Amino acid sequence: MKLAFSNIVFDYVGHSADQSLRALNGVTGEVTSGDLLALIGPNGAGKSTLVRLLCGLDKPAAGTITVNGKPLAELDHKQRARMIAVVPQSLDSLPVVRVDDFVLGGRYAYLSAWGGPSGEDRAAVADALQACDCTGLESRLLTQLSGGQRQRVLIARALAQGAPVLLVDEPTNSLDPGHQLAIFELLDQLAKRGHAVLVVTHELNLASQYATSLVLLDEGRITCQGNAHEVLTPSALEPIYGRGLTYGSLKLEVNGKQRPFVLPWRSPDEDGEPQPDHQGRDALF
């Protein structure tokens, strides 16, 4: 399975031409089965906009998006749902619904308009809940869950779709470190089972540990892409985040391989004042 995008351009249109904003400008890439691709970059870089385009919620002004070589624009909403599942950052509002019924909503592309869920649908829900370590939460209301539990349930709903491509938008937002690790471990497991996973994240160190590749986006353009050693470097990050970062590497316990880490830790200058970034202003994080 391959989700590919080439030379994507997208504008947010204002009331007049001079108020239009180019959110993406010539973005190209792909995610295939077994990949865990981390899309990183500052706020406003265009990351969430790209996710909306890749799942068909918006259409690019230029460029192509294909799923296994077939143009995304030629698929209807049910066909897209069977190929691509999206995990949003959060829900605009929390419905008062049982967890298993909420996850069952991910099966909408398969449900008949006249009949109830089939045994296959129920089995898909059970499998998705088990894969996301949500077994035992089935009868709980969505409003009764913790943030970490709710995020796993959102992923379970996407898994229940049976789509081979997962687009995950900032899944660790507002979660504590333990739950952040658990979410990325889950995404890593899903990629290793054959899913193609694209995750938008600000967690550079989690991306370093788990992503097979990283794409750095800034002002609607890809400025760097490759593995963690190639992307999480001062030459790639300082033009965007400034000099308020500290770099190093750690050995992973699992396989003993070195992975880079990046900390928002600014070293003071000789006068004890924070160092300005390359443009002479304080770096923003």
Tab-separated table of C-alpha atoms in Angstrom:
chain	number	residue	atom	x	y	z
A	1	MET	CA	0.000	0.000	0.000
A	2	LYS	CA	1.330	3.430	-0.920
A	3	LEU	CA	-0.104	6.887	-0.345
A	4	ALA	CA	1.830	9.334	-2.509
A	5	PHE	CA	1.570	13.087	-2.982
A	6	SER	CA	3.406	15.171	-5.548
A	7	ASN	CA	3.893	18.942	-5.876
A	8	ILE	CA	0.932	19.745	-3.622
A	9	VAL	CA	-0.172	23.374	-3.542
A	10	PHE	CA	-2.968	24.664	-1.333
A	11	ASP	CA	-4.212	28.192	-0.626
A	12	TYR	CA	-6.514	29.466	2.072
A	13	VAL	CA	-8.576	32.002	0.155
A	14	GLY	CA	-9.497	35.322	1.793
A	15	HIS	CA	-12.056	37.926	0.771
A	16	SER	CA	-9.601	39.294	-1.776
A	17	ALA	CA	-6.606	37.974	-3.668
A	18	ASP	CA	-4.127	39.802	-1.453
A	19	GLN	CA	-5.640	38.110	1.618
A	20	SER	CA	-5.039	34.576	0.325
A	21	LEU	CA	-2.507	32.455	2.203
A	22	ARG	CA	-0.381	29.791	0.523
A	23	ALA	CA	-0.382	27.005	3.122
A	24	LEU	CA	1.459	24.393	1.041
A	25	ASN	CA	3.809	25.033	-1.853
A	26	GLY	CA	5.153	22.091	-3.865
A	27	VAL	CA	5.079	19.396	-1.177
A	28	THR	CA	6.054	15.898	-2.329
A	29	GLY	CA	6.379	12.600	-0.450
A	30	GLU	CA	4.959	9.153	0.211
A	31	VAL	CA	4.192	6.671	2.957
A	32	THR	CA	4.094	2.931	2.302
A	33	SER	CA	3.197	-0.215	4.232
A	34	GLY	CA	5.552	-0.690	7.161
A	35	ASP	CA	6.450	3.001	7.334
A	36	LEU	CA	6.003	5.263	10.330
A	37	LEU	CA	6.575	8.688	8.812
A	38	ALA	CA	6.773	11.616	11.247
A	39	LEU	CA	5.731	15.004	9.883
A	40	ILE	CA	7.369	17.681	12.046
A	41	GLY	CA	7.653	21.454	11.940
A	42	PRO	CA	6.539	24.603	13.751
A	43	ASN	CA	2.965	25.709	14.294
A	44	GLY	CA	1.456	27.005	11.067
A	45	ALA	CA	3.856	25.049	8.852
A	46	GLY	CA	0.987	23.322	7.002
A	47	LYS	CA	1.128	19.889	8.656
A	48	SER	CA	-2.566	19.529	9.543
A	49	THR	CA	-3.516	21.064	6.198
A	50	LEU	CA	-1.584	18.304	4.437
A	51	VAL	CA	-3.447	15.662	6.473
A	52	ARG	CA	-6.794	17.152	5.399
A	53	LEU	CA	-5.708	16.960	1.772
A	54	LEU	CA	-4.391	13.413	2.039
A	55	CYS	CA	-7.697	12.114	3.399
A	56	GLY	CA	-9.805	14.028	0.873
A	57	LEU	CA	-11.416	16.586	3.191
A	58	ASP	CA	-9.915	19.386	1.059
A	59	LYS	CA	-8.673	19.459	-2.516
A	60	PRO	CA	-5.283	20.820	-3.560
A	61	ALA	CA	-5.041	23.773	-5.933
A	62	ALA	CA	-2.328	21.857	-7.777
A	63	GLY	CA	-0.518	18.545	-7.529
A	64	THR	CA	-1.611	14.916	-7.299
A	65	ILE	CA	-2.489	12.505	-4.492
A	66	THR	CA	-2.683	8.792	-5.259
A	67	VAL	CA	-3.463	5.614	-3.331
A	68	ASN	CA	-1.721	2.616	-4.872
A	69	GLY	CA	-1.422	4.635	-8.058
A	70	LYS	CA	-5.107	5.606	-8.245
A	71	PRO	CA	-5.992	9.303	-7.932
A	72	LEU	CA	-7.602	10.065	-4.587
A	73	ALA	CA	-10.050	12.417	-6.312
A	74	GLU	CA	-11.568	9.475	-8.216
A	75	LEU	CA	-12.589	7.653	-5.017
A	76	ASP	CA	-15.944	8.286	-3.365
A	77	HIS	CA	-16.114	8.821	0.405
A	78	LYS	CA	-16.708	5.141	1.211
A	79	GLN	CA	-13.860	4.006	-1.016
A	80	ARG	CA	-11.564	6.536	0.651
A	81	ALA	CA	-12.672	5.353	4.090
A	82	ARG	CA	-11.703	1.783	3.222
A	83	MET	CA	-8.228	2.944	2.199
A	84	ILE	CA	-7.406	5.830	4.554
A	85	ALA	CA	-8.322	6.380	8.223
A	86	VAL	CA	-7.739	9.601	10.134
A	87	VAL	CA	-7.091	10.071	13.844
A	88	PRO	CA	-7.800	13.728	14.703
A	89	GLN	CA	-6.015	15.714	17.403
A	90	SER	CA	-9.200	15.661	19.455
A	91	LEU	CA	-12.967	15.732	19.127
A	92	ASP	CA	-14.725	19.098	18.915
A	93	SER	CA	-17.214	17.773	21.445
A	94	LEU	CA	-17.487	14.480	23.295
A	95	PRO	CA	-20.600	12.499	22.459
A	96	VAL	CA	-22.248	10.693	25.350
A	97	VAL	CA	-21.823	7.256	23.817
A	98	ARG	CA	-20.369	3.898	24.823
A	99	VAL	CA	-16.830	3.185	23.705
A	100	ASP	CA	-17.771	0.124	21.658
A	101	ASP	CA	-20.524	2.035	19.838
A	102	PHE	CA	-18.142	4.900	19.147
A	103	VAL	CA	-15.537	2.536	17.682
A	104	LEU	CA	-18.289	0.821	15.673
A	105	GLY	CA	-18.796	4.185	13.952
A	106	GLY	CA	-15.508	3.504	12.176
A	107	ARG	CA	-17.278	0.774	10.240
A	108	TYR	CA	-19.591	3.208	8.434
A	109	ALA	CA	-18.015	2.383	5.067
A	110	TYR	CA	-19.201	-1.225	5.433
A	111	LEU	CA	-22.529	-0.876	7.253
A	112	SER	CA	-25.747	-1.366	5.328
A	113	ALA	CA	-28.248	1.469	5.351
A	114	TRP	CA	-31.010	-1.033	6.192
A	115	GLY	CA	-29.352	-3.506	8.525
A	116	GLY	CA	-27.427	-3.476	11.770
A	117	PRO	CA	-23.768	-4.336	12.251
A	118	SER	CA	-22.689	-7.784	11.152
A	119	GLY	CA	-20.586	-10.282	13.043
A	120	GLU	CA	-17.641	-9.128	10.944
A	121	ASP	CA	-18.227	-5.549	12.080
A	122	ARG	CA	-18.380	-6.578	15.747
A	123	ALA	CA	-15.228	-8.648	15.338
A	124	ALA	CA	-13.420	-5.689	13.742
A	125	VAL	CA	-14.382	-3.517	16.728
A	126	ALA	CA	-13.187	-6.142	19.228
A	127	ASP	CA	-9.892	-6.583	17.368
A	128	ALA	CA	-9.324	-2.831	17.197
A	129	LEU	CA	-10.016	-2.372	20.914
A	130	GLN	CA	-7.642	-5.208	21.780
A	131	ALA	CA	-4.906	-3.851	19.491
A	132	CYS	CA	-5.147	-0.465	21.220
A	133	ASP	CA	-5.188	-1.933	24.736
A	134	CYS	CA	-8.769	-0.781	25.259
A	135	THR	CA	-10.270	-4.133	26.228
A	136	GLY	CA	-12.421	-3.589	29.288
A	137	LEU	CA	-13.474	-0.095	28.250
A	138	GLU	CA	-16.257	-1.233	25.935
A	139	SER	CA	-19.164	-0.291	28.217
A	140	ARG	CA	-17.620	2.953	29.492
A	141	LEU	CA	-18.883	6.265	28.181
A	142	LEU	CA	-16.453	8.258	26.089
A	143	THR	CA	-16.885	11.165	28.499
A	144	GLN	CA	-15.647	8.983	31.384
A	145	LEU	CA	-12.234	8.245	29.877
A	146	SER	CA	-8.892	9.831	30.652
A	147	GLY	CA	-7.030	11.688	27.928
A	148	GLY	CA	-4.742	8.738	27.218
A	149	GLN	CA	-7.620	6.277	27.094
A	150	ARG	CA	-9.590	8.548	24.791
A	151	GLN	CA	-6.673	8.869	22.394
A	152	ARG	CA	-6.309	5.088	22.205
A	153	VAL	CA	-10.049	4.801	21.516
A	154	LEU	CA	-9.713	7.324	18.665
A	155	ILE	CA	-7.005	5.133	17.156
A	156	ALA	CA	-9.164	2.041	17.687
A	157	ARG	CA	-12.011	3.683	15.767
A	158	ALA	CA	-9.613	4.348	12.890
A	159	LEU	CA	-8.367	0.747	13.003
A	160	ALA	CA	-11.921	-0.571	12.891
A	161	GLN	CA	-12.230	1.020	9.449
A	162	GLY	CA	-9.883	-1.656	8.170
A	163	ALA	CA	-7.938	0.989	6.238
A	164	PRO	CA	-4.290	0.195	5.500
A	165	VAL	CA	-3.254	3.887	5.694
A	166	LEU	CA	-3.435	5.765	9.016
A	167	LEU	CA	-3.088	9.551	9.214
A	168	VAL	CA	-2.595	10.589	12.843
A	169	ASP	CA	-2.633	14.271	13.799
A	170	GLU	CA	-0.722	15.166	17.000
A	171	PRO	CA	-1.861	12.126	19.011
A	172	THR	CA	0.181	13.000	22.127
A	173	ASN	CA	-1.138	16.539	22.559
A	174	SER	CA	-1.809	17.213	26.287
A	175	LEU	CA	-0.758	13.708	27.335
A	176	ASP	CA	1.761	12.932	30.066
A	177	PRO	CA	5.127	11.344	29.068
A	178	GLY	CA	4.026	7.803	29.891
A	179	HIS	CA	0.958	8.021	27.661
A	180	GLN	CA	3.001	9.721	24.931
A	181	LEU	CA	5.354	6.748	24.860
A	182	ALA	CA	2.444	4.303	24.855
A	183	ILE	CA	0.819	6.020	21.857
A	184	PHE	CA	4.024	5.964	19.804
A	185	GLU	CA	4.688	2.347	20.756
A	186	LEU	CA	1.196	1.539	19.466
A	187	LEU	CA	1.807	3.396	16.191
A	188	ASP	CA	5.137	1.572	15.843
A	189	GLN	CA	3.388	-1.780	16.306
A	190	LEU	CA	0.742	-0.881	13.715
A	191	ALA	CA	3.418	0.037	11.171
A	192	LYS	CA	5.238	-3.234	11.819
A	193	ARG	CA	1.960	-5.100	11.205
A	194	GLY	CA	1.813	-3.573	7.726
A	195	HIS	CA	-0.013	-0.278	8.093
A	196	ALA	CA	1.317	2.837	6.405
A	197	VAL	CA	1.352	5.419	9.209
A	198	LEU	CA	1.858	9.162	8.894
A	199	VAL	CA	1.918	11.004	12.215
A	200	VAL	CA	2.021	14.761	12.767
A	201	THR	CA	3.959	15.534	15.920
A	202	HIS	CA	5.940	18.162	17.823
A	203	GLU	CA	7.609	15.415	19.876
A	204	LEU	CA	10.977	15.294	18.146
A	205	ASN	CA	12.460	12.703	20.497
A	206	LEU	CA	9.554	10.290	20.082
A	207	ALA	CA	9.867	10.715	16.328
A	208	SER	CA	13.584	9.964	16.667
A	209	GLN	CA	12.901	6.725	18.552
A	210	TYR	CA	10.061	5.328	16.476
A	211	ALA	CA	9.803	6.927	13.023
A	212	THR	CA	11.328	5.197	10.022
A	213	SER	CA	11.638	8.617	8.371
A	214	LEU	CA	10.972	12.266	9.179
A	215	VAL	CA	9.771	15.163	7.045
A	216	LEU	CA	10.441	18.708	8.258
A	217	LEU	CA	7.882	21.211	7.002
A	218	ASP	CA	8.172	24.992	7.342
A	219	GLU	CA	6.039	27.709	5.757
A	220	GLY	CA	4.408	25.185	3.472
A	221	ARG	CA	7.630	23.710	2.102
A	222	ILE	CA	9.665	20.613	2.922
A	223	THR	CA	13.045	21.841	4.146
A	224	CYS	CA	14.560	18.489	5.091
A	225	GLN	CA	13.645	14.797	5.036
A	226	GLY	CA	15.355	11.539	5.857
A	227	ASN	CA	16.112	9.480	8.942
A	228	ALA	CA	16.466	10.961	12.429
A	229	HIS	CA	20.238	11.403	12.085
A	230	GLU	CA	19.724	13.435	8.910
A	231	VAL	CA	16.832	15.627	10.092
A	232	LEU	CA	17.395	16.229	13.811
A	233	THR	CA	20.536	18.290	13.300
A	234	PRO	CA	21.460	21.914	14.016
A	235	SER	CA	21.801	22.654	10.290
A	236	ALA	CA	18.223	21.502	9.652
A	237	LEU	CA	16.498	22.758	12.813
A	238	GLU	CA	18.253	26.023	13.714
A	239	PRO	CA	16.961	27.964	10.672
A	240	ILE	CA	13.445	27.146	11.919
A	241	TYR	CA	13.626	26.910	15.715
A	242	GLY	CA	16.696	29.051	16.386
A	243	ARG	CA	19.635	28.175	18.609
A	244	GLY	CA	17.652	27.388	21.743
A	245	LEU	CA	18.091	23.634	21.375
A	246	THR	CA	20.574	21.115	22.767
A	247	TYR	CA	21.577	18.071	20.703
A	248	GLY	CA	22.879	14.650	21.667
A	249	SER	CA	22.370	10.923	21.144
A	250	LEU	CA	21.278	7.962	23.240
A	251	LYS	CA	21.473	4.203	22.783
A	252	LEU	CA	18.106	2.440	22.538
A	253	GLU	CA	17.589	-0.438	24.963
A	254	VAL	CA	15.730	-2.528	22.390
A	255	ASN	CA	18.419	-2.864	19.731
A	256	GLY	CA	21.361	-0.848	21.043
A	257	LYS	CA	21.243	1.583	18.111
A	258	GLN	CA	22.038	5.244	18.634
A	259	ARG	CA	19.262	7.800	18.165
A	260	PRO	CA	19.633	11.588	18.305
A	261	PHE	CA	17.727	13.644	20.842
A	262	VAL	CA	16.844	17.341	20.853
A	263	LEU	CA	16.003	19.331	23.984
A	264	PRO	CA	14.568	22.855	24.284
A	265	TRP	CA	17.466	23.748	26.583
A	266	ARG	CA	19.100	27.090	25.921
A	267	SER	CA	22.692	27.542	27.157
A	268	PRO	CA	23.344	31.006	28.638
A	269	ASP	CA	26.042	33.225	27.192
A	270	GLU	CA	28.919	34.594	29.220
A	271	ASP	CA	26.697	37.279	30.782
A	272	GLY	CA	24.118	34.713	31.807
A	273	GLU	CA	21.603	35.916	29.226
A	274	PRO	CA	19.829	33.572	26.779
A	275	GLN	CA	21.531	33.430	23.403
A	276	PRO	CA	19.490	34.938	20.564
A	277	ASP	CA	18.795	32.810	17.544
A	278	HIS	CA	20.408	33.255	14.142
A	279	GLN	CA	18.222	36.277	13.371
A	280	GLY	CA	19.009	38.073	16.605
A	281	ARG	CA	15.696	37.367	18.298
A	282	ASP	CA	14.621	34.878	20.926
A	283	ALA	CA	13.794	31.483	19.450
A	284	LEU	CA	10.190	30.391	19.618
A	285	PHE	CA	9.122	26.881	20.600
